[in-house]
XYZ file of C-alpha atoms in Angstrom:
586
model
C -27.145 11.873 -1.304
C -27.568 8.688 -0.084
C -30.420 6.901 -1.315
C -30.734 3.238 0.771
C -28.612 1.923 3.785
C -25.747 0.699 2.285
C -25.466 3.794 0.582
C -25.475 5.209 3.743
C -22.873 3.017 5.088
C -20.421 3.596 1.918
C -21.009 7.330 2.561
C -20.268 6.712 5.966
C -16.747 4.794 5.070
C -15.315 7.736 2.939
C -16.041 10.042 5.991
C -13.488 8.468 8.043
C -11.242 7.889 4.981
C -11.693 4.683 3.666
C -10.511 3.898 0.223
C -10.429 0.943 -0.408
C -12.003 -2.578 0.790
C -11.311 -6.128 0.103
C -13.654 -8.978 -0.548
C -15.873 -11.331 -2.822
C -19.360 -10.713 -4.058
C -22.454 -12.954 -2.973
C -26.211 -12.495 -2.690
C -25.973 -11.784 0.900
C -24.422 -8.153 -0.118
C -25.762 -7.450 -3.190
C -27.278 -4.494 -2.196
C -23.976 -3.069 -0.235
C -22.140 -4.230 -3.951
C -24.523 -2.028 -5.751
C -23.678 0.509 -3.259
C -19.983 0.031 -3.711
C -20.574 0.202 -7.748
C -22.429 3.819 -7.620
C -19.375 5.365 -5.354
C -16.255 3.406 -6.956
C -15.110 6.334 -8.489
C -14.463 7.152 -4.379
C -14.097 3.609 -2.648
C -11.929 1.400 -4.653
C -13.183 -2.305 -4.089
C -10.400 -5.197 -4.984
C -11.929 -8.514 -5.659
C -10.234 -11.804 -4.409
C -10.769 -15.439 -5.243
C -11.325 -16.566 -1.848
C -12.875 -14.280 1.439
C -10.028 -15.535 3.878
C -7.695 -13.646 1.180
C -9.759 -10.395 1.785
C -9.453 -10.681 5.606
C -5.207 -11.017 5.426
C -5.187 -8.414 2.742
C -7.076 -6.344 5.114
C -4.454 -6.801 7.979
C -2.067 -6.846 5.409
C -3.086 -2.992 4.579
C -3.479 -1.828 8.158
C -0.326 -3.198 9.111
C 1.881 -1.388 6.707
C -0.018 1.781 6.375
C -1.223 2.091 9.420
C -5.147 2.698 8.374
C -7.677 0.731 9.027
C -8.167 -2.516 6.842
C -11.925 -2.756 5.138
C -13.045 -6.070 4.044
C -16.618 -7.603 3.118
C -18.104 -10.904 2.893
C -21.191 -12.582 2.024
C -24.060 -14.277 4.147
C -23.208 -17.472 6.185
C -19.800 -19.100 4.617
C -18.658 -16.042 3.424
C -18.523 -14.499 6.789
C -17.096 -18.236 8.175
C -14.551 -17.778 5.511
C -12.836 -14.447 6.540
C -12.514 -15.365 10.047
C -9.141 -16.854 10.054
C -7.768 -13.683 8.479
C -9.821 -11.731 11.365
C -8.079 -14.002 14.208
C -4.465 -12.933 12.584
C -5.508 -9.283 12.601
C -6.703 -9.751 16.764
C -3.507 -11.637 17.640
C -1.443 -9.025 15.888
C -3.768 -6.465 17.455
C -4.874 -4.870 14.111
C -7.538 -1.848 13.538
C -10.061 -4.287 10.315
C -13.087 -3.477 9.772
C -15.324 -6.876 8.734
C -19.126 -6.508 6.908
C -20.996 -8.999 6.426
C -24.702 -9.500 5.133
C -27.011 -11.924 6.474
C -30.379 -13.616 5.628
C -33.812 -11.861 5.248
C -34.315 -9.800 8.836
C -37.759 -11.412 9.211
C -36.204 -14.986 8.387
C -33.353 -14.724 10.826
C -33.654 -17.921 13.259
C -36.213 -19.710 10.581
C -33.297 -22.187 8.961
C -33.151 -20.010 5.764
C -30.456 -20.256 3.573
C -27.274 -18.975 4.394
C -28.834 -18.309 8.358
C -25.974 -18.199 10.180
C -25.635 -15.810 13.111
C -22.239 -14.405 12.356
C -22.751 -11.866 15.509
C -22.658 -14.403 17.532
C -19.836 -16.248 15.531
C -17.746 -13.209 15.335
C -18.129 -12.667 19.302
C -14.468 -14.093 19.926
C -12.922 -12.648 17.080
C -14.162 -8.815 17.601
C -13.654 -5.701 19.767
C -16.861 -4.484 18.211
C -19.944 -6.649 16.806
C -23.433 -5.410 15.412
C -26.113 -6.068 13.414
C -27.577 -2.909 11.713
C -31.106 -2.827 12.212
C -32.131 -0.071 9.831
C -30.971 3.662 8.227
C -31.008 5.201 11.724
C -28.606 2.503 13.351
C -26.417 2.398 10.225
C -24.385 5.387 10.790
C -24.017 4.670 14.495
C -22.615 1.248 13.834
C -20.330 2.244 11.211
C -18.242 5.083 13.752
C -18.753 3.211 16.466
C -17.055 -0.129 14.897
C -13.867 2.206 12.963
C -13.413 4.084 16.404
C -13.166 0.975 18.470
C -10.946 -0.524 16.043
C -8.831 1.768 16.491
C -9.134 2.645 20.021
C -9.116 -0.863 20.941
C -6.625 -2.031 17.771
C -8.621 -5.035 17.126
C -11.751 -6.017 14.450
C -14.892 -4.591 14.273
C -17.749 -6.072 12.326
C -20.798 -5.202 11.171
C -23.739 -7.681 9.960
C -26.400 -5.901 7.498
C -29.290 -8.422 6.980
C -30.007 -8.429 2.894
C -33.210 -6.741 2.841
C -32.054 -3.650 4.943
C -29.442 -3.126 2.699
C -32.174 -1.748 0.474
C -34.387 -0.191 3.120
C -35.135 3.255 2.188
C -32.844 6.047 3.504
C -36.373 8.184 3.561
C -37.780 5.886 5.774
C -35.351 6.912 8.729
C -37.319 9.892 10.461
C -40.088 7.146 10.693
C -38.101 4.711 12.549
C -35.239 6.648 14.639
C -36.019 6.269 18.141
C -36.647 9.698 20.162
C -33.148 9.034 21.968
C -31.238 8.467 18.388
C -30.077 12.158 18.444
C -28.924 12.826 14.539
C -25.775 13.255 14.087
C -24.525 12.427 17.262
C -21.674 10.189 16.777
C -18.884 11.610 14.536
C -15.690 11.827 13.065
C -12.755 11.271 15.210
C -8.794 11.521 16.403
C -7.225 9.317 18.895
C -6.794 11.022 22.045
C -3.476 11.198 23.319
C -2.627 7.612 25.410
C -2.030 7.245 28.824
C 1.952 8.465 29.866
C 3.248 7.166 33.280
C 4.257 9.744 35.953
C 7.451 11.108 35.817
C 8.308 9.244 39.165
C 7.727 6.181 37.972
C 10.136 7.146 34.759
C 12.721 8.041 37.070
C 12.012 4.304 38.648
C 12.302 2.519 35.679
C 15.588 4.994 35.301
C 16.946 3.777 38.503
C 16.453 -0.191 37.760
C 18.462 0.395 34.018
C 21.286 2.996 35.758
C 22.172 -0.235 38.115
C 22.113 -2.608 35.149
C 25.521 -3.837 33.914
C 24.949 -5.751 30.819
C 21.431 -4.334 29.514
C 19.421 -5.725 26.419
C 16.887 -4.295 24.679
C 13.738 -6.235 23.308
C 12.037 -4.110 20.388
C 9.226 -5.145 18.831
C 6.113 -3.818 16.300
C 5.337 -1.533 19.088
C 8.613 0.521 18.666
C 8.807 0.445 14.556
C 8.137 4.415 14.552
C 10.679 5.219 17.018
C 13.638 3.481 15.248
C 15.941 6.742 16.158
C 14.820 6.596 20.084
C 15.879 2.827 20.213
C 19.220 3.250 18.461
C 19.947 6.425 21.051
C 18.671 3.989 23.803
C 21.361 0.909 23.162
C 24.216 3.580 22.647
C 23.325 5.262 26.158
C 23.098 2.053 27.510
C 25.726 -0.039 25.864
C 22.985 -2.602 25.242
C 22.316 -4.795 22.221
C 18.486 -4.476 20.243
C 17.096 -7.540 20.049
C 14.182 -7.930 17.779
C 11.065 -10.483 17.804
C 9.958 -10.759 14.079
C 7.445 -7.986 13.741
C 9.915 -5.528 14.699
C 12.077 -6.512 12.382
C 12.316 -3.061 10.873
C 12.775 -1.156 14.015
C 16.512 -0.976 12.944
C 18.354 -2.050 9.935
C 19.563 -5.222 10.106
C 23.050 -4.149 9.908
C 22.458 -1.491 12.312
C 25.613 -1.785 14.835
C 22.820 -2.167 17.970
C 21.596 -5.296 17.044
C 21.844 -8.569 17.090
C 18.926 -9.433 14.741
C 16.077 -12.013 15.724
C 14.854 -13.900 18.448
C 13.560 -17.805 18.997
C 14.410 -20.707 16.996
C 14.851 -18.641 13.862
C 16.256 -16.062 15.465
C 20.290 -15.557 15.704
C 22.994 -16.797 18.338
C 24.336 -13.655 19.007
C 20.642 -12.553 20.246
C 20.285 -15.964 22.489
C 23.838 -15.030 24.014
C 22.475 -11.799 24.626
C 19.479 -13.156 26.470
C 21.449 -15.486 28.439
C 23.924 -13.134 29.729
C 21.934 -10.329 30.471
C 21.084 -8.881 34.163
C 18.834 -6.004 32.807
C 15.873 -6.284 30.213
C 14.362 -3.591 28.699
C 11.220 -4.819 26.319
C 9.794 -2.119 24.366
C 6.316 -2.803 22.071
C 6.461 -6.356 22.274
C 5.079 -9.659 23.477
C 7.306 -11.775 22.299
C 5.360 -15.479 23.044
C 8.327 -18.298 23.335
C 9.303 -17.500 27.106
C 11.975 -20.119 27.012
C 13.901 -17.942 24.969
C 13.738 -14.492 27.805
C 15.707 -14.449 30.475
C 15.237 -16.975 33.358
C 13.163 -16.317 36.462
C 14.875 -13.781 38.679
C 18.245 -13.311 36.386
C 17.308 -9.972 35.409
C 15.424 -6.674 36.332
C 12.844 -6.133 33.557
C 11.417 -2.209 32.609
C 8.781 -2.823 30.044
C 7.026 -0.256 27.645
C 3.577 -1.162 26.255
C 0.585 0.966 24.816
C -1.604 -1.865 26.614
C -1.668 -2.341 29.984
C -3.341 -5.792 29.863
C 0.229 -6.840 28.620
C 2.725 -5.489 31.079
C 4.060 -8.808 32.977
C 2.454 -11.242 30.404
C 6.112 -12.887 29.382
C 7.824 -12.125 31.795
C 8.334 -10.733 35.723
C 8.423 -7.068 35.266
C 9.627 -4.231 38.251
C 8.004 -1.186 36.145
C 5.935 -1.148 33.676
C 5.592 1.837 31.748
C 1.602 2.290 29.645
C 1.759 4.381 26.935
C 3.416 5.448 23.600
C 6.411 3.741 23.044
C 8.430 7.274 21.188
C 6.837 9.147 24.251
C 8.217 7.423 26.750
C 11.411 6.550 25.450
C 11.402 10.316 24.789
C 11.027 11.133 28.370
C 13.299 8.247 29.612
C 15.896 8.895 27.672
C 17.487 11.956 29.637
C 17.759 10.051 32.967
C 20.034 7.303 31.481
C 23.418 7.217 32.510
C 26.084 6.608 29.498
C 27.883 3.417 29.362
C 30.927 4.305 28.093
C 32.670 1.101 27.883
C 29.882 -0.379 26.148
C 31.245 -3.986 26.714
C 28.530 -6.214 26.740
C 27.505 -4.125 23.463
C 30.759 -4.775 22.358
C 30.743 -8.179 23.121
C 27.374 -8.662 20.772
C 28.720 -7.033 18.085
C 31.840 -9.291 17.499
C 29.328 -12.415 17.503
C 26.887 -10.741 14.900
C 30.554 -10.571 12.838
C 31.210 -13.962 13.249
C 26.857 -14.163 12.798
C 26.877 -12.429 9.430
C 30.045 -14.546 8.303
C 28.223 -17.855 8.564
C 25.039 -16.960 6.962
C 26.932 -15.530 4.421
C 28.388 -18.700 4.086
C 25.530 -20.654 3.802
C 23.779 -17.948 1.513
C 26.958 -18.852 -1.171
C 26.926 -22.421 -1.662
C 27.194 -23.903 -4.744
C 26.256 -27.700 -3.938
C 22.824 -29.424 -5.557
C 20.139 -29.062 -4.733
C 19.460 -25.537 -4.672
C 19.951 -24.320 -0.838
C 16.817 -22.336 0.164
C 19.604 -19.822 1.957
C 20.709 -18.799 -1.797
C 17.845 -18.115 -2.958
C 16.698 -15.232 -0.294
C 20.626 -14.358 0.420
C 20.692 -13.479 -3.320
C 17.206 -11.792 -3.227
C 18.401 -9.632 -0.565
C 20.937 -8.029 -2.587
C 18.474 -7.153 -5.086
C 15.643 -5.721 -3.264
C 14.887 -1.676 -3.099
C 15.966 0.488 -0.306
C 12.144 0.943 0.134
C 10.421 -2.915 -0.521
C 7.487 -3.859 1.663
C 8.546 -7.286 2.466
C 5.694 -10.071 3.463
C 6.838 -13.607 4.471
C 4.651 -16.734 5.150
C 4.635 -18.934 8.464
C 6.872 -22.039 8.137
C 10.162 -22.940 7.282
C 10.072 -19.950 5.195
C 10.329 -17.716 7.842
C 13.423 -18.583 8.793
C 15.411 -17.968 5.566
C 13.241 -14.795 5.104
C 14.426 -13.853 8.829
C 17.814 -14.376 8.222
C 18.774 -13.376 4.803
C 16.330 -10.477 4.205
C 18.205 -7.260 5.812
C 15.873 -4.178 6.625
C 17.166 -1.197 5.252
C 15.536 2.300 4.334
C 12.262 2.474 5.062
C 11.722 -1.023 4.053
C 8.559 -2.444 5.781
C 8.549 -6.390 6.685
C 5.428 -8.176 8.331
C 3.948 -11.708 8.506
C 1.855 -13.269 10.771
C 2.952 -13.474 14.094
C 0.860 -14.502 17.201
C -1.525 -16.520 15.171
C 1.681 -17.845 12.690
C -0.977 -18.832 9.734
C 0.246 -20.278 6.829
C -1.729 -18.455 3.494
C -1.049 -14.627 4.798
C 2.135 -13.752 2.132
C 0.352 -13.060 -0.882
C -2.585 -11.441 0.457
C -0.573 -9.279 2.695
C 0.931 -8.369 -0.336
C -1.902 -7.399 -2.381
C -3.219 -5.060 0.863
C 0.592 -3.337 0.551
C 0.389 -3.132 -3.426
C -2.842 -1.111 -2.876
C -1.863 1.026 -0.007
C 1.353 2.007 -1.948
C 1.108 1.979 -5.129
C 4.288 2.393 -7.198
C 6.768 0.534 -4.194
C 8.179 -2.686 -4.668
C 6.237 -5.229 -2.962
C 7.868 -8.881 -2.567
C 6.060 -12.033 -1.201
C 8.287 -14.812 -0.240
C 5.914 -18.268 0.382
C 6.541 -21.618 0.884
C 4.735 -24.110 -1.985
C 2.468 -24.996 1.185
C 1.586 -22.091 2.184
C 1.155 -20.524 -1.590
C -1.457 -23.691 -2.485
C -3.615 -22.534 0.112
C -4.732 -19.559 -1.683
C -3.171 -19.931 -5.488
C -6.184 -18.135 -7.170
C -4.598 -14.782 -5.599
C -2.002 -15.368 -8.563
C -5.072 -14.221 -10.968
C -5.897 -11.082 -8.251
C -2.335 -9.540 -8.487
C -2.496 -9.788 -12.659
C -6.288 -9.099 -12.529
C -5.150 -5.509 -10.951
C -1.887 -5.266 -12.123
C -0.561 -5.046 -8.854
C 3.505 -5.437 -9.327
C 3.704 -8.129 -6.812
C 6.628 -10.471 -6.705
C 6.216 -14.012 -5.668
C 8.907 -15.953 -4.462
C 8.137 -19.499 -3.946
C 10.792 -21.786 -2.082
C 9.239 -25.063 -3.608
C 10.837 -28.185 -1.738
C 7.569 -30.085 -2.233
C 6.769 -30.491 1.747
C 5.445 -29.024 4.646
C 8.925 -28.118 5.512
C 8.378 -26.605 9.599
C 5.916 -29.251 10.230
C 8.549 -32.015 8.787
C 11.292 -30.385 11.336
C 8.602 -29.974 14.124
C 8.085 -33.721 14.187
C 11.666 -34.718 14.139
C 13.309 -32.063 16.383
C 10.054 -31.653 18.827
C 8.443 -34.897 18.937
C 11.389 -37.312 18.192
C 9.426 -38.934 15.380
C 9.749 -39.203 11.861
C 7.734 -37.522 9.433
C 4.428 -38.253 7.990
C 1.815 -36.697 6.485
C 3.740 -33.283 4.882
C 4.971 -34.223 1.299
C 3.320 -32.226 -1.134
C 1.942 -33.252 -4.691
C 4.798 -30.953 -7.167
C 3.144 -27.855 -9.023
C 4.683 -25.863 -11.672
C 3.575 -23.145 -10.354
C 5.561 -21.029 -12.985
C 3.067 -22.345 -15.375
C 0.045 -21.907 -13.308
C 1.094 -17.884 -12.213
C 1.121 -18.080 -16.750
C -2.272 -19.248 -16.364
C -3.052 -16.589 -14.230
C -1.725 -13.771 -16.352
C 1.065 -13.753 -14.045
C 4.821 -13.798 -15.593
C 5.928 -17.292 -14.491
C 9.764 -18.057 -13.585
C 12.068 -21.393 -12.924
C 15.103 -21.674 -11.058
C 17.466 -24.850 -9.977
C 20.607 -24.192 -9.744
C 22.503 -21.807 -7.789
C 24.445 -19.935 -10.729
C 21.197 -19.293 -12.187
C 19.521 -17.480 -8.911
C 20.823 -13.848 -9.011
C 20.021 -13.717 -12.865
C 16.337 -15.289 -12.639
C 15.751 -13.081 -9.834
C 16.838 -10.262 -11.447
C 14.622 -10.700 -14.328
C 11.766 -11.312 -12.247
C 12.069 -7.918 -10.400
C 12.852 -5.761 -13.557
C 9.335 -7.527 -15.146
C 6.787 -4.485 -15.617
C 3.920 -6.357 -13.289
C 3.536 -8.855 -11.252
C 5.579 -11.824 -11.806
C 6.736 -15.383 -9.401
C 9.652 -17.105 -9.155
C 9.847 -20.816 -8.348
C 12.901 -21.950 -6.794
C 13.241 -25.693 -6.528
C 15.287 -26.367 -3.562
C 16.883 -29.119 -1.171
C 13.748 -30.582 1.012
C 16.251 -31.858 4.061
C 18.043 -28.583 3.943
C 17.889 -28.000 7.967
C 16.648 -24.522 9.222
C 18.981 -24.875 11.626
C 18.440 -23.058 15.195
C 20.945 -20.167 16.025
C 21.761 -22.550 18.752
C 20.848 -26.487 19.439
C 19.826 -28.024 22.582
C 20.303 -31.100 23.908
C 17.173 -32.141 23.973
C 16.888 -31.031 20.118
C 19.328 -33.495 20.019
C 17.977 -35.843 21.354
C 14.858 -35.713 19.647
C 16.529 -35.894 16.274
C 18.292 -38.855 17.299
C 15.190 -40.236 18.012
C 13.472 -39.442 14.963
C 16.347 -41.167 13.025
C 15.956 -44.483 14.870
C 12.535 -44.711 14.599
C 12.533 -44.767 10.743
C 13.152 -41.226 9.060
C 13.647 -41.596 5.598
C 16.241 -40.027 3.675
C 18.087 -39.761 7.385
C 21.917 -39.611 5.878
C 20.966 -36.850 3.949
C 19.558 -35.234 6.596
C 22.442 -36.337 8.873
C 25.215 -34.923 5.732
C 23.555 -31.416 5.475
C 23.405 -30.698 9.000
C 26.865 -31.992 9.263
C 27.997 -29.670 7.022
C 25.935 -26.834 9.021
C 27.544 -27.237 11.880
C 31.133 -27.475 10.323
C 30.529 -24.399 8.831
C 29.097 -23.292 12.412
C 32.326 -24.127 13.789
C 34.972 -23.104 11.766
């Protein structure tokens, strides 16, 4: 029986099936800690080195197993800490729970230490924010904040000041209010979402009957109806084109797709944009309009759970709210079969001549070490079954390209926010939601730094993690960003060299080194067959390009540019992406 609040609250967390929660001890939660010590035999807490760590590994959690992430923090920079992990989860729109602890109740306002109002901080950041004001509000707060997180698939949080932490769960009767019914609020199961009416089906049937050359945008929304999307592009005779977080919607060598979309996305996807006079975008809101069709080019049906996001890219002539499986379930039927398939057709014999060239740029033998090799060769390695997380930046790209769903392989990274410090922690929340899969982090040396100590959290756990760093000693996206966007050279990215090899040793984490490309598929191999966690370093080519699936003029341009006014190292540069595009071309 519960014995003070945060008992109550912990009590409270296993009800709705919580097992675990992320975070980082402080005197603002001591007595919620010795509330999580007396029940870890239930509620398994995983300590980090840093509370923005316990925030992705939260998201990290939620978006692979599809439960809601738990993490707590500390009084005043504690809770500031975890809020750029919150943000990712809200842009992503992920169910994470956030506690926090605060000052002294009666020194709230007074300039204590650690007084910061995180309420009122978290008030952009939340779907759901309270401060628990004794035993009778605690249970309240705690179902109200998990069913709006899920309801609303965003972050709750709740604030416990330190010294009702401790109150007294006997004290309760004495301070419920008459209206504070016990046990009112309780368990619960999401109610079936809204489904549009079968005449506005037939509608959107109509617009994608008339279509001639229909594509098919898929994104996190549609990753549990892979078998509805693949029946949808062969009725159709349309191509699946997929925004990163719907990467695993289909394999990546399913015939129906053409792979990514945007600057690290694929040509064959861009052609299929271009082309198209029908656009079907299922579970996705895809940001980088310039790469969707152009105004008035194409009839757009769009499926989306929420509402608020129907038309937000892109015109739309019916939009469909609800489940994506549901509706594609319904929809389905009315579809006339394309039976010449040829823009399909057309798709697939550029994701040939696609697959051709990145194979050719995932074999080359030239120094330095491409950054292509090394995830090419990965790729060959992985399990049919690897939860995949990749960090923002250049990294991306080769992840994008080179890592091919398969299975039930799961892939995320952060997308609407694009954070850099999100791979290993994502990893960590995947380790502990499935225990006994092969996890793989693949991080940039920038993004990595950021959060290093997590190297001493995956051997601290034994958590099977494996890290692979592409270390080019730069802020590689930012370096291209300034040339290709801005026309100007770089400044500001190169990165003081770690041996990070020896600081994962350090860490109790098995440490690897690789430089040349004849060395890559047997270093990697070792590294995955290591019982535990283990990181690779890969020390690659810094002016490898990531090039674009296709370059504009103005790209152009701005390269040019960023050559004249000074870029160092610029016939390098010039040589590599010389030999891109000759490879590109022939």
């Amino acid at each position: 029986m519960a014995q003070q609040v945060s008992d109550l609250i912990v009590e409270r967390l296993l009800a709705w099936g919580v097992d675990t929660i992320f975070g980082f001890p402080g005197d603002g939660v001591n007595g919620f800690f010795e509330a999580l010590r007396t029940h870890q035999d239930k509620l398994r807490f995983i300590q980090v080195r840093h509370e923005e760590s316990a925030a992705f590994a939260a998201v990290g959690y939620a978006k692979y197993s599809g439960r809601i992430g738990v993490c707590v923090a500390t009084s005043g920079p504690g809770g500031i800490h975890l809020l750029n992990g919150l943000y990712d989860a809200k842009c992503d729109q992920q169910p994470v729970l956030a506690i926090t602890g605060h000052t002294f109740h009666d020194l709230i306002g007074m300039d204590y230490q650690q007084d910061v109002d995180l309420d009122k901080l978290y008030m952009d950041v939340s779907v759901f924010n309270q401060r628990v004001m004794g035993p009778a509000h605690a249970v309240n707060c705690v179902d109200a904040a998990i069913r709006t997180a899920y309801a609303k698939r965003g972050v709750s949080h709740i604030c416990i000041p330190k010294d009702i932490q401790e109150w007294p769960v006997s004290v309760s009767g004495k301070l419920r209010s008459g209206a504070n019914i016990p046990h009112h609020s309780g368990d619960w199961s999401a109610p079936s979402s809204a489904h549009p009416s079968s005449t506005l089906i037939r509608k959107a049937a109509e617009i994608i009957n008339a279509g001639s050359k229909v594509a098919i945008m898929a994104g996190r929304g549609a990753l549990h109806c892979r078998e509805e999307i693949s029946q949808l592009a062969d009725r159709v005779g349309g191509p699946v084109i997929k925004p990163l977080l719907g990467k695993a919607v289909l394999p990546d060598r399913s015939p129906y797709t053409t792979g990514g979309i945007g600057l690290l996305g694929t040509a064959p996807s861009i052609d299929a944009m271009d082309d198209c006079d029908t656009l079907i975008v299922v579970g996705s809101s895809f940001p980088y309009m310039e790469f969707l069709p152009k105004p008035g080019q194409a009839k757009c049906v769009q499926i989306e759970l929420d509402a608020s996001r129907i038309g937000l890219r892109h015109q739309v002539d019916i939009g469909l709210v609800g489940d994506a499986k549901a509706i594609l379930t319904d929809l389905l039927p009315l579809l006339n079969e394309n039976k010449e398939k040829k823009f399909l057709k057309a798709a697939q014999e550029n994701m040939t001549s696609w697959n051709k060239l990145m194979e050719e740029r995932g074999t080359r033998t030239s120094m330095p070490l491409k950054p292509q090799v090394v995830t090419y060769t990965l790729n060959k390695l992985l399990n049919d079954d690897a939860i995949v997380s990749s960090d923002s930046g250049t990294i991306a790209t080769w992840t994008a390209r080179y890592i091919e769903m398969r299975g039930t392989m799961k892939f995320s990274l952060s997308g609407s926010l694009a954070t850099m410090a999100n791979g290993l922690p994502y990893s960590i929340g995947a380790a502990a939601a499935f225990p006994g899969r092969q996890v793989i982090c693949i991080v940039g040396d920038g993004g990595l730094t950021m959060l290093l100590g997590e190297l001493a959290t995956i051997a601290k756990y034994k958590f099977p993690v494996k890290v692979i760093v592409i270390k080019n000693n730069v802020l590689g996206e930012i370096k291209w960003e300034q040339m290709i966007l801005d026309g100007n050279p770089e400044f500001g990215v190169e990165l003081q060299p770690i041996d990070f090899a020896k600081v994962a040793e350090a860490c109790g984490t098995a440490g690897y080194t690789v430089e040349h490309p004849e060395d890559v598929e047997r270093v990697l191999g070792e590294a995955l067959r290591h019982d535990g966690p283990a990181l690779v370093q890969a020390v690659v080519d810094p002016n490898e390009p990531p090039m674009p699936g296709k370059i504009t003029t103005q790209q152009a341009i701005k390269f040019a540019e960023a050559i004249l006014r000074g870029q160092k190292n610029a016939m390098t540069i010039i040589k590599d992406i010389a030999e891109d595009k000759i490879r590109e071309v022939v």
